[in-house]
């Protein structure tokens, strides 16, 4: 299933209980992606052993492999996003730290001579001025 990378911005309180199979524990986390337009994803980690193994805290940079599933309850469906693998990573370098040459419209090659951008394309490909935007 999908992998999401980002920073943990919230670690919610763990919940626990008892069922016919024994005790259980689950904790939910909010991850904000590194995308240009960051997205947030609420995911859960089920099991005290996994919670201890992953050791997730607010501010951690993670790569999270998730399973997405929906379940029905009283005629309504609810999504479930569960992590099945969590890897601690280093945050990617910000775009602003890139070379300023990469953001220019044209670059200066090693020879020191500037290369101009290509000329603009004529608005009328047939060469005549018809006064219309359509080519037919």
GROMACS .gro file of N, CA and C in nm:
model
  408
    1UNK      N    1   0.085  -0.118   0.000
    1UNK     CA    2   0.000   0.000   0.000
    1UNK      C    3   0.089   0.124   0.000
    2UNK      N    4   0.031   0.242   0.014
    2UNK     CA    5   0.107   0.365   0.001
    2UNK      C    6   0.210   0.388   0.113
    3UNK      N    7   0.309   0.468   0.078
    3UNK     CA    8   0.409   0.514   0.174
    3UNK      C    9   0.401   0.665   0.180
    4UNK      N   10   0.400   0.720   0.301
    4UNK     CA   11   0.393   0.864   0.322
    4UNK      C   12   0.515   0.906   0.401
    5UNK      N   13   0.579   1.016   0.358
    5UNK     CA   14   0.692   1.070   0.434
    5UNK      C   15   0.655   1.207   0.484
    6UNK      N   16   0.697   1.236   0.607
    6UNK     CA   17   0.667   1.366   0.664
    6UNK      C   18   0.708   1.374   0.809
    7UNK      N   19   0.659   1.480   0.873
    7UNK     CA   20   0.691   1.508   1.013
    7UNK      C   21   0.567   1.487   1.098
    8UNK      N   22   0.585   1.424   1.214
    8UNK     CA   23   0.475   1.404   1.309
    8UNK      C   24   0.447   1.539   1.377
    9UNK      N   25   0.324   1.588   1.358
    9UNK     CA   26   0.288   1.716   1.419
    9UNK      C   27   0.199   1.699   1.542
   10UNK      N   28   0.146   1.578   1.562
   10UNK     CA   29   0.065   1.552   1.681
   10UNK      C   30   0.066   1.403   1.711
   11UNK      N   31   0.084   1.373   1.838
   11UNK     CA   32   0.074   1.236   1.888
   11UNK      C   33  -0.041   1.236   1.988
   12UNK      N   34  -0.152   1.172   1.952
   12UNK     CA   35  -0.269   1.171   2.038
   12UNK      C   36  -0.249   1.071   2.152
   13UNK      N   37  -0.333   1.081   2.253
   13UNK     CA   38  -0.322   0.993   2.369
   13UNK      C   39  -0.351   0.848   2.330
   14UNK      N   40  -0.273   0.755   2.382
   14UNK     CA   41  -0.302   0.614   2.353
   14UNK      C   42  -0.432   0.570   2.420
   15UNK      N   43  -0.500   0.476   2.355
   15UNK     CA   44  -0.622   0.417   2.409
   15UNK      C   45  -0.596   0.268   2.429
   16UNK      N   46  -0.657   0.213   2.533
   16UNK     CA   47  -0.639   0.070   2.558
   16UNK      C   48  -0.769   0.013   2.612
   17UNK      N   49  -0.776  -0.118   2.610
   17UNK     CA   50  -0.895  -0.185   2.659
   17UNK      C   51  -0.873  -0.334   2.666
   18UNK      N   52  -0.981  -0.402   2.691
   18UNK     CA   53  -0.979  -0.548   2.706
   18UNK      C   54  -1.090  -0.605   2.621
   19UNK      N   55  -1.061  -0.711   2.544
   19UNK     CA   56  -1.165  -0.783   2.472
   19UNK      C   57  -1.148  -0.932   2.498
   20UNK      N   58  -1.222  -1.015   2.426
   20UNK     CA   59  -1.217  -1.160   2.452
   20UNK      C   60  -1.081  -1.221   2.419
   21UNK      N   61  -0.999  -1.151   2.338
   21UNK     CA   62  -0.865  -1.202   2.306
   21UNK      C   63  -0.757  -1.147   2.399
   22UNK      N   64  -0.793  -1.056   2.487
   22UNK     CA   65  -0.695  -1.001   2.580
   22UNK      C   66  -0.687  -0.849   2.570
   23UNK      N   67  -0.583  -0.792   2.631
   23UNK     CA   68  -0.568  -0.646   2.629
   23UNK      C   69  -0.522  -0.596   2.491
   24UNK      N   70  -0.562  -0.474   2.458
   24UNK     CA   71  -0.520  -0.411   2.334
   24UNK      C   72  -0.484  -0.266   2.360
   25UNK      N   73  -0.403  -0.207   2.268
   25UNK     CA   74  -0.363  -0.067   2.280
   25UNK      C   75  -0.347  -0.010   2.139
   26UNK      N   76  -0.393   0.113   2.119
   26UNK     CA   77  -0.381   0.181   1.991
   26UNK      C   78  -0.350   0.329   2.018
   27UNK      N   79  -0.270   0.389   1.929
   27UNK     CA   80  -0.240   0.531   1.939
   27UNK      C   81  -0.244   0.590   1.799
   28UNK      N   82  -0.297   0.712   1.789
   28UNK     CA   83  -0.308   0.781   1.660
   28UNK      C   84  -0.207   0.896   1.654
   29UNK      N   85  -0.160   0.920   1.531
   29UNK     CA   86  -0.060   1.024   1.505
   29UNK      C   87  -0.103   1.103   1.382
   30UNK      N   88  -0.064   1.230   1.377
   30UNK     CA   89  -0.089   1.314   1.260
   30UNK      C   90   0.045   1.344   1.196
   31UNK      N   91   0.058   1.306   1.068
   31UNK     CA   92   0.180   1.328   0.992
   31UNK      C   93   0.153   1.434   0.887
   32UNK      N   94   0.243   1.532   0.874
   32UNK     CA   95   0.233   1.634   0.770
   32UNK      C   96   0.338   1.606   0.665
   33UNK      N   97   0.296   1.591   0.539
   33UNK     CA   98   0.387   1.553   0.432
   33UNK      C   99   0.483   1.666   0.399
   34UNK      N  100   0.589   1.631   0.325
   34UNK     CA  101   0.691   1.728   0.284
   34UNK      C  102   0.657   1.794   0.150
   35UNK      N  103   0.541   1.768   0.094
   35UNK     CA  104   0.505   1.819  -0.037
   35UNK      C  105   0.506   1.971  -0.041
   36UNK      N  106   0.506   2.026  -0.164
   36UNK     CA  107   0.500   2.171  -0.180
   36UNK      C  108   0.375   2.226  -0.111
   37UNK      N  109   0.265   2.153  -0.123
   37UNK     CA  110   0.142   2.187  -0.052
   37UNK      C  111   0.119   2.074   0.047
   38UNK      N  112   0.169   2.089   0.171
   38UNK     CA  113   0.166   1.978   0.268
   38UNK      C  114   0.025   1.930   0.296
   39UNK      N  115   0.014   1.799   0.311
   39UNK     CA  116  -0.111   1.735   0.348
   39UNK      C  117  -0.092   1.667   0.482
   40UNK      N  118  -0.202   1.653   0.552
   40UNK     CA  119  -0.198   1.587   0.682
   40UNK      C  120  -0.267   1.452   0.671
   41UNK      N  121  -0.213   1.354   0.744
   41UNK     CA  122  -0.270   1.220   0.744
   41UNK      C  123  -0.276   1.171   0.888
   42UNK      N  124  -0.394   1.129   0.932
   42UNK     CA  125  -0.412   1.068   1.063
   42UNK      C  126  -0.399   0.918   1.045
   43UNK      N  127  -0.304   0.857   1.114
   43UNK     CA  128  -0.288   0.711   1.106
   43UNK      C  129  -0.277   0.655   1.247
   44UNK      N  130  -0.302   0.526   1.259
   44UNK     CA  131  -0.296   0.462   1.390
   44UNK      C  132  -0.194   0.350   1.388
   45UNK      N  133  -0.140   0.323   1.505
   45UNK     CA  134  -0.051   0.210   1.528
   45UNK      C  135  -0.121   0.124   1.632
   46UNK      N  136  -0.142  -0.004   1.598
   46UNK     CA  137  -0.216  -0.094   1.686
   46UNK      C  138  -0.120  -0.193   1.750
   47UNK      N  139  -0.125  -0.201   1.881
   47UNK     CA  140  -0.044  -0.296   1.955
   47UNK      C  141   0.064  -0.228   2.038
   48UNK      N  142   0.071  -0.265   2.166
   48UNK     CA  143   0.171  -0.207   2.256
   48UNK      C  144   0.312  -0.239   2.210
   49UNK      N  145   0.332  -0.360   2.155
   49UNK     CA  146   0.465  -0.398   2.108
   49UNK      C  147   0.510  -0.311   1.991
   50UNK      N  148   0.421  -0.281   1.897
   50UNK     CA  149   0.456  -0.194   1.784
   50UNK      C  150   0.479  -0.050   1.828
   51UNK      N  151   0.395  -0.004   1.921
   51UNK     CA  152   0.413   0.132   1.972
   51UNK      C  153   0.551   0.148   2.036
   52UNK      N  154   0.593   0.048   2.110
   52UNK     CA  155   0.724   0.052   2.174
   52UNK      C  156   0.835   0.040   2.069
   53UNK      N  157   0.817  -0.046   1.970
   53UNK     CA  158   0.917  -0.067   1.866
   53UNK      C  159   0.936   0.060   1.782
   54UNK      N  160   0.827   0.124   1.739
   54UNK     CA  161   0.836   0.241   1.652
   54UNK      C  162   0.879   0.366   1.727
   55UNK      N  163   0.843   0.378   1.857
   55UNK     CA  164   0.885   0.489   1.942
   55UNK      C  165   0.862   0.624   1.873
   56UNK      N  166   0.739   0.652   1.834
   56UNK     CA  167   0.703   0.773   1.761
   56UNK      C  168   0.675   0.886   1.858
   57UNK      N  169   0.736   1.003   1.828
   57UNK     CA  170   0.713   1.123   1.909
   57UNK      C  171   0.686   1.241   1.817
   58UNK      N  172   0.619   1.343   1.869
   58UNK     CA  173   0.595   1.465   1.792
   58UNK      C  174   0.729   1.525   1.751
   59UNK      N  175   0.737   1.567   1.625
   59UNK     CA  176   0.859   1.625   1.571
   59UNK      C  177   0.946   1.525   1.496
   60UNK      N  178   0.915   1.395   1.506
   60UNK     CA  179   0.992   1.293   1.435
   60UNK      C  180   0.966   1.302   1.284
   61UNK      N  181   1.071   1.277   1.205
   61UNK     CA  182   1.059   1.266   1.060
   61UNK      C  183   1.051   1.118   1.027
   62UNK      N  184   0.944   1.079   0.957
   62UNK     CA  185   0.918   0.937   0.936
   62UNK      C  186   0.880   0.906   0.791
   63UNK      N  187   0.903   0.780   0.756
   63UNK     CA  188   0.847   0.720   0.636
   63UNK      C  189   0.752   0.612   0.688
   64UNK      N  190   0.623   0.623   0.652
   64UNK     CA  191   0.521   0.535   0.708
   64UNK      C  192   0.452   0.459   0.595
   65UNK      N  193   0.456   0.326   0.603
   65UNK     CA  194   0.381   0.241   0.511
   65UNK      C  195   0.246   0.214   0.576
   66UNK      N  196   0.138   0.241   0.501
   66UNK     CA  197   0.005   0.232   0.559
   66UNK      C  198  -0.085   0.137   0.481
   67UNK      N  199  -0.185   0.084   0.549
   67UNK     CA  200  -0.295   0.009   0.490
   67UNK      C  201  -0.419   0.093   0.508
   68UNK      N  202  -0.497   0.106   0.403
   68UNK     CA  203  -0.622   0.182   0.408
   68UNK      C  204  -0.737   0.084   0.392
   69UNK      N  205  -0.835   0.092   0.482
   69UNK     CA  206  -0.949   0.003   0.479
   69UNK      C  207  -1.072   0.080   0.526
   70UNK      N  208  -1.189   0.033   0.487
   70UNK     CA  209  -1.314   0.094   0.532
   70UNK      C  210  -1.397  -0.014   0.600
   71UNK      N  211  -1.469   0.027   0.704
   71UNK     CA  212  -1.555  -0.067   0.773
   71UNK      C  213  -1.692  -0.004   0.793
   72UNK      N  214  -1.793  -0.088   0.799
   72UNK     CA  215  -1.931  -0.042   0.813
   72UNK      C  216  -1.975  -0.054   0.958
   73UNK      N  217  -2.044   0.049   1.008
   73UNK     CA  218  -2.099   0.047   1.143
   73UNK      C  219  -2.230   0.124   1.140
   74UNK      N  220  -2.339   0.056   1.173
   74UNK     CA  221  -2.473   0.116   1.175
   74UNK      C  222  -2.508   0.186   1.043
   75UNK      N  223  -2.476   0.122   0.933
   75UNK     CA  224  -2.513   0.176   0.803
   75UNK      C  225  -2.421   0.284   0.749
   76UNK      N  226  -2.316   0.320   0.819
   76UNK     CA  227  -2.219   0.420   0.772
   76UNK      C  228  -2.083   0.355   0.759
   77UNK      N  229  -2.001   0.408   0.670
   77UNK     CA  230  -1.867   0.356   0.650
   77UNK      C  231  -1.764   0.452   0.707
   78UNK      N  232  -1.658   0.395   0.764
   78UNK     CA  233  -1.551   0.472   0.826
   78UNK      C  234  -1.418   0.421   0.773
   79UNK      N  235  -1.327   0.513   0.741
   79UNK     CA  236  -1.194   0.476   0.694
   79UNK      C  237  -1.103   0.445   0.810
   80UNK      N  238  -1.014   0.352   0.786
   80UNK     CA  239  -0.913   0.315   0.884
   80UNK      C  240  -0.778   0.321   0.813
   81UNK      N  241  -0.685   0.398   0.868
   81UNK     CA  242  -0.550   0.411   0.812
   81UNK      C  243  -0.454   0.361   0.919
   82UNK      N  244  -0.395   0.243   0.895
   82UNK     CA  245  -0.306   0.181   0.994
   82UNK      C  246  -0.165   0.169   0.940
   83UNK      N  247  -0.068   0.202   1.024
   83UNK     CA  248   0.072   0.186   0.987
   83UNK      C  249   0.114   0.042   1.009
   84UNK      N  250   0.184  -0.015   0.911
   84UNK     CA  251   0.235  -0.151   0.930
   84UNK      C  252   0.388  -0.151   0.929
   85UNK      N  253   0.449  -0.039   0.887
   85UNK     CA  254   0.594  -0.025   0.899
   85UNK      C  255   0.625   0.124   0.913
   86UNK      N  256   0.712   0.156   1.008
   86UNK     CA  257   0.752   0.293   1.033
   86UNK      C  258   0.904   0.298   1.035
   87UNK      N  259   0.961   0.393   0.959
   87UNK     CA  260   1.105   0.410   0.953
   87UNK      C  261   1.139   0.555   0.984
   88UNK      N  262   1.230   0.577   1.078
   88UNK     CA  263   1.276   0.712   1.108
   88UNK      C  264   1.372   0.755   0.997
   89UNK      N  265   1.353   0.877   0.944
   89UNK     CA  266   1.436   0.928   0.836
   89UNK      C  267   1.485   1.068   0.871
   90UNK      N  268   1.574   1.122   0.786
   90UNK     CA  269   1.616   1.261   0.801
   90UNK      C  270   1.526   1.346   0.713
   91UNK      N  271   1.495   1.466   0.759
   91UNK     CA  272   1.411   1.557   0.681
   91UNK      C  273   1.483   1.595   0.553
   92UNK      N  274   1.410   1.606   0.440
   92UNK     CA  275   1.475   1.646   0.316
   92UNK      C  276   1.520   1.791   0.322
   93UNK      N  277   1.620   1.823   0.240
   93UNK     CA  278   1.672   1.959   0.234
   93UNK      C  279   1.566   2.047   0.170
   94UNK      N  280   1.546   2.166   0.224
   94UNK     CA  281   1.444   2.258   0.175
   94UNK      C  282   1.479   2.307   0.035
   95UNK      N  283   1.377   2.340  -0.045
   95UNK     CA  284   1.397   2.389  -0.180
   95UNK      C  285   1.477   2.520  -0.180
   96UNK      N  286   1.462   2.604  -0.080
   96UNK     CA  287   1.532   2.733  -0.076
   96UNK      C  288   1.682   2.714  -0.067
   97UNK      N  289   1.727   2.601  -0.019
   97UNK     CA  290   1.870   2.576  -0.005
   97UNK      C  291   1.934   2.534  -0.137
   98UNK      N  292   1.853   2.514  -0.241
   98UNK     CA  293   1.908   2.476  -0.370
   98UNK      C  294   1.987   2.591  -0.430
   99UNK      N  295   2.069   2.561  -0.528
   99UNK     CA  296   2.150   2.660  -0.597
   99UNK      C  297   2.061   2.768  -0.658
  100UNK      N  298   2.097   2.896  -0.645
  100UNK     CA  299   2.015   3.001  -0.704
  100UNK      C  300   2.012   2.994  -0.857
  101UNK      N  301   2.111   2.928  -0.918
  101UNK     CA  302   2.113   2.915  -1.063
  101UNK      C  303   1.995   2.833  -1.112
  102UNK      N  304   1.950   2.737  -1.035
  102UNK     CA  305   1.840   2.650  -1.076
  102UNK      C  306   1.709   2.727  -1.089
  103UNK      N  307   1.696   2.841  -1.022
  103UNK     CA  308   1.573   2.918  -1.026
  103UNK      C  309   1.574   3.028  -1.132
  104UNK      N  310   1.684   3.043  -1.207
  104UNK     CA  311   1.694   3.146  -1.309
  104UNK      C  312   1.633   3.097  -1.440
  105UNK      N  313   1.582   3.192  -1.527
  105UNK     CA  314   1.522   3.149  -1.653
  105UNK      C  315   1.624   3.089  -1.749
  106UNK      N  316   1.750   3.128  -1.743
  106UNK     CA  317   1.854   3.065  -1.822
  106UNK      C  318   1.983   3.066  -1.742
  107UNK      N  319   2.068   2.971  -1.769
  107UNK     CA  320   2.190   2.953  -1.691
  107UNK      C  321   2.312   3.001  -1.770
  108UNK      N  322   2.417   3.034  -1.698
  108UNK     CA  323   2.544   3.072  -1.759
  108UNK      C  324   2.633   2.948  -1.759
  109UNK      N  325   2.670   2.898  -1.881
  109UNK     CA  326   2.754   2.779  -1.886
  109UNK      C  327   2.895   2.806  -1.837
  110UNK      N  328   2.975   2.701  -1.827
  110UNK     CA  329   3.113   2.711  -1.777
  110UNK      C  330   3.196   2.809  -1.858
  111UNK      N  331   3.168   2.828  -1.987
  111UNK     CA  332   3.248   2.917  -2.072
  111UNK      C  333   3.232   3.063  -2.031
  112UNK      N  334   3.128   3.097  -1.954
  112UNK     CA  335   3.108   3.234  -1.909
  112UNK      C  336   3.019   3.314  -2.002
  113UNK      N  337   2.977   3.257  -2.115
  113UNK     CA  338   2.890   3.326  -2.210
  113UNK      C  339   2.746   3.290  -2.180
  114UNK      N  340   2.663   3.391  -2.161
  114UNK     CA  341   2.523   3.366  -2.129
  114UNK      C  342   2.449   3.313  -2.251
  115UNK      N  343   2.362   3.218  -2.228
  115UNK     CA  344   2.279   3.162  -2.334
  115UNK      C  345   2.138   3.215  -2.315
  116UNK      N  346   2.088   3.286  -2.415
  116UNK     CA  347   1.956   3.347  -2.406
  116UNK      C  348   1.848   3.241  -2.419
  117UNK      N  349   1.730   3.265  -2.360
  117UNK     CA  350   1.620   3.171  -2.378
  117UNK      C  351   1.571   3.175  -2.523
  118UNK      N  352   1.502   3.073  -2.569
  118UNK     CA  353   1.454   3.072  -2.707
  118UNK      C  354   1.354   3.184  -2.730
  119UNK      N  355   1.345   3.233  -2.856
  119UNK     CA  356   1.250   3.342  -2.885
  119UNK      C  357   1.107   3.295  -2.868
  120UNK      N  358   1.014   3.386  -2.839
  120UNK     CA  359   0.875   3.346  -2.823
  120UNK      C  360   0.817   3.297  -2.955
  121UNK      N  361   0.720   3.208  -2.945
  121UNK     CA  362   0.654   3.153  -3.063
  121UNK      C  363   0.549   3.253  -3.110
  122UNK      N  364   0.542   3.271  -3.241
  122UNK     CA  365   0.444   3.365  -3.298
  122UNK      C  366   0.303   3.319  -3.264
  123UNK      N  367   0.214   3.415  -3.239
  123UNK     CA  368   0.078   3.379  -3.202
  123UNK      C  369  -0.001   3.324  -3.320
  124UNK      N  370   0.033   3.364  -3.444
  124UNK     CA  371  -0.037   3.312  -3.563
  124UNK      C  372   0.059   3.224  -3.639
  125UNK      N  373   0.040   3.093  -3.638
  125UNK     CA  374   0.135   3.003  -3.704
  125UNK      C  375   0.137   3.018  -3.855
  126UNK      N  376   0.034   3.077  -3.915
  126UNK     CA  377   0.029   3.093  -4.060
  126UNK      C  378   0.094   3.222  -4.107
  127UNK      N  379   0.128   3.311  -4.018
  127UNK     CA  380   0.198   3.433  -4.053
  127UNK      C  381   0.108   3.551  -4.081
  128UNK      N  382  -0.019   3.534  -4.101
  128UNK     CA  383  -0.110   3.644  -4.128
  128UNK      C  384  -0.179   3.689  -4.002
  129UNK      N  385  -0.229   3.813  -4.004
  129UNK     CA  386  -0.300   3.865  -3.887
  129UNK      C  387  -0.449   3.856  -3.916
  130UNK      N  388  -0.512   3.753  -3.864
  130UNK     CA  389  -0.655   3.734  -3.890
  130UNK      C  390  -0.742   3.799  -3.783
  131UNK      N  391  -0.681   3.838  -3.671
  131UNK     CA  392  -0.758   3.901  -3.565
  131UNK      C  393  -0.833   3.800  -3.480
  132UNK      N  394  -0.819   3.670  -3.511
  132UNK     CA  395  -0.886   3.566  -3.434
  132UNK      C  396  -0.784   3.481  -3.359
  133UNK      N  397  -0.829   3.416  -3.255
  133UNK     CA  398  -0.742   3.327  -3.179
  133UNK      C  399  -0.742   3.185  -3.235
  134UNK      N  400  -0.844   3.150  -3.314
  134UNK     CA  401  -0.856   3.015  -3.363
  134UNK      C  402  -0.777   2.996  -3.493
  135UNK      N  403  -0.711   2.881  -3.510
  135UNK     CA  404  -0.631   2.861  -3.631
  135UNK      C  405  -0.712   2.818  -3.753
  136UNK      N  406  -0.844   2.807  -3.744
  136UNK     CA  407  -0.924   2.764  -3.859
  136UNK      C  408  -1.034   2.861  -3.890
   0.00000   0.00000   0.00000
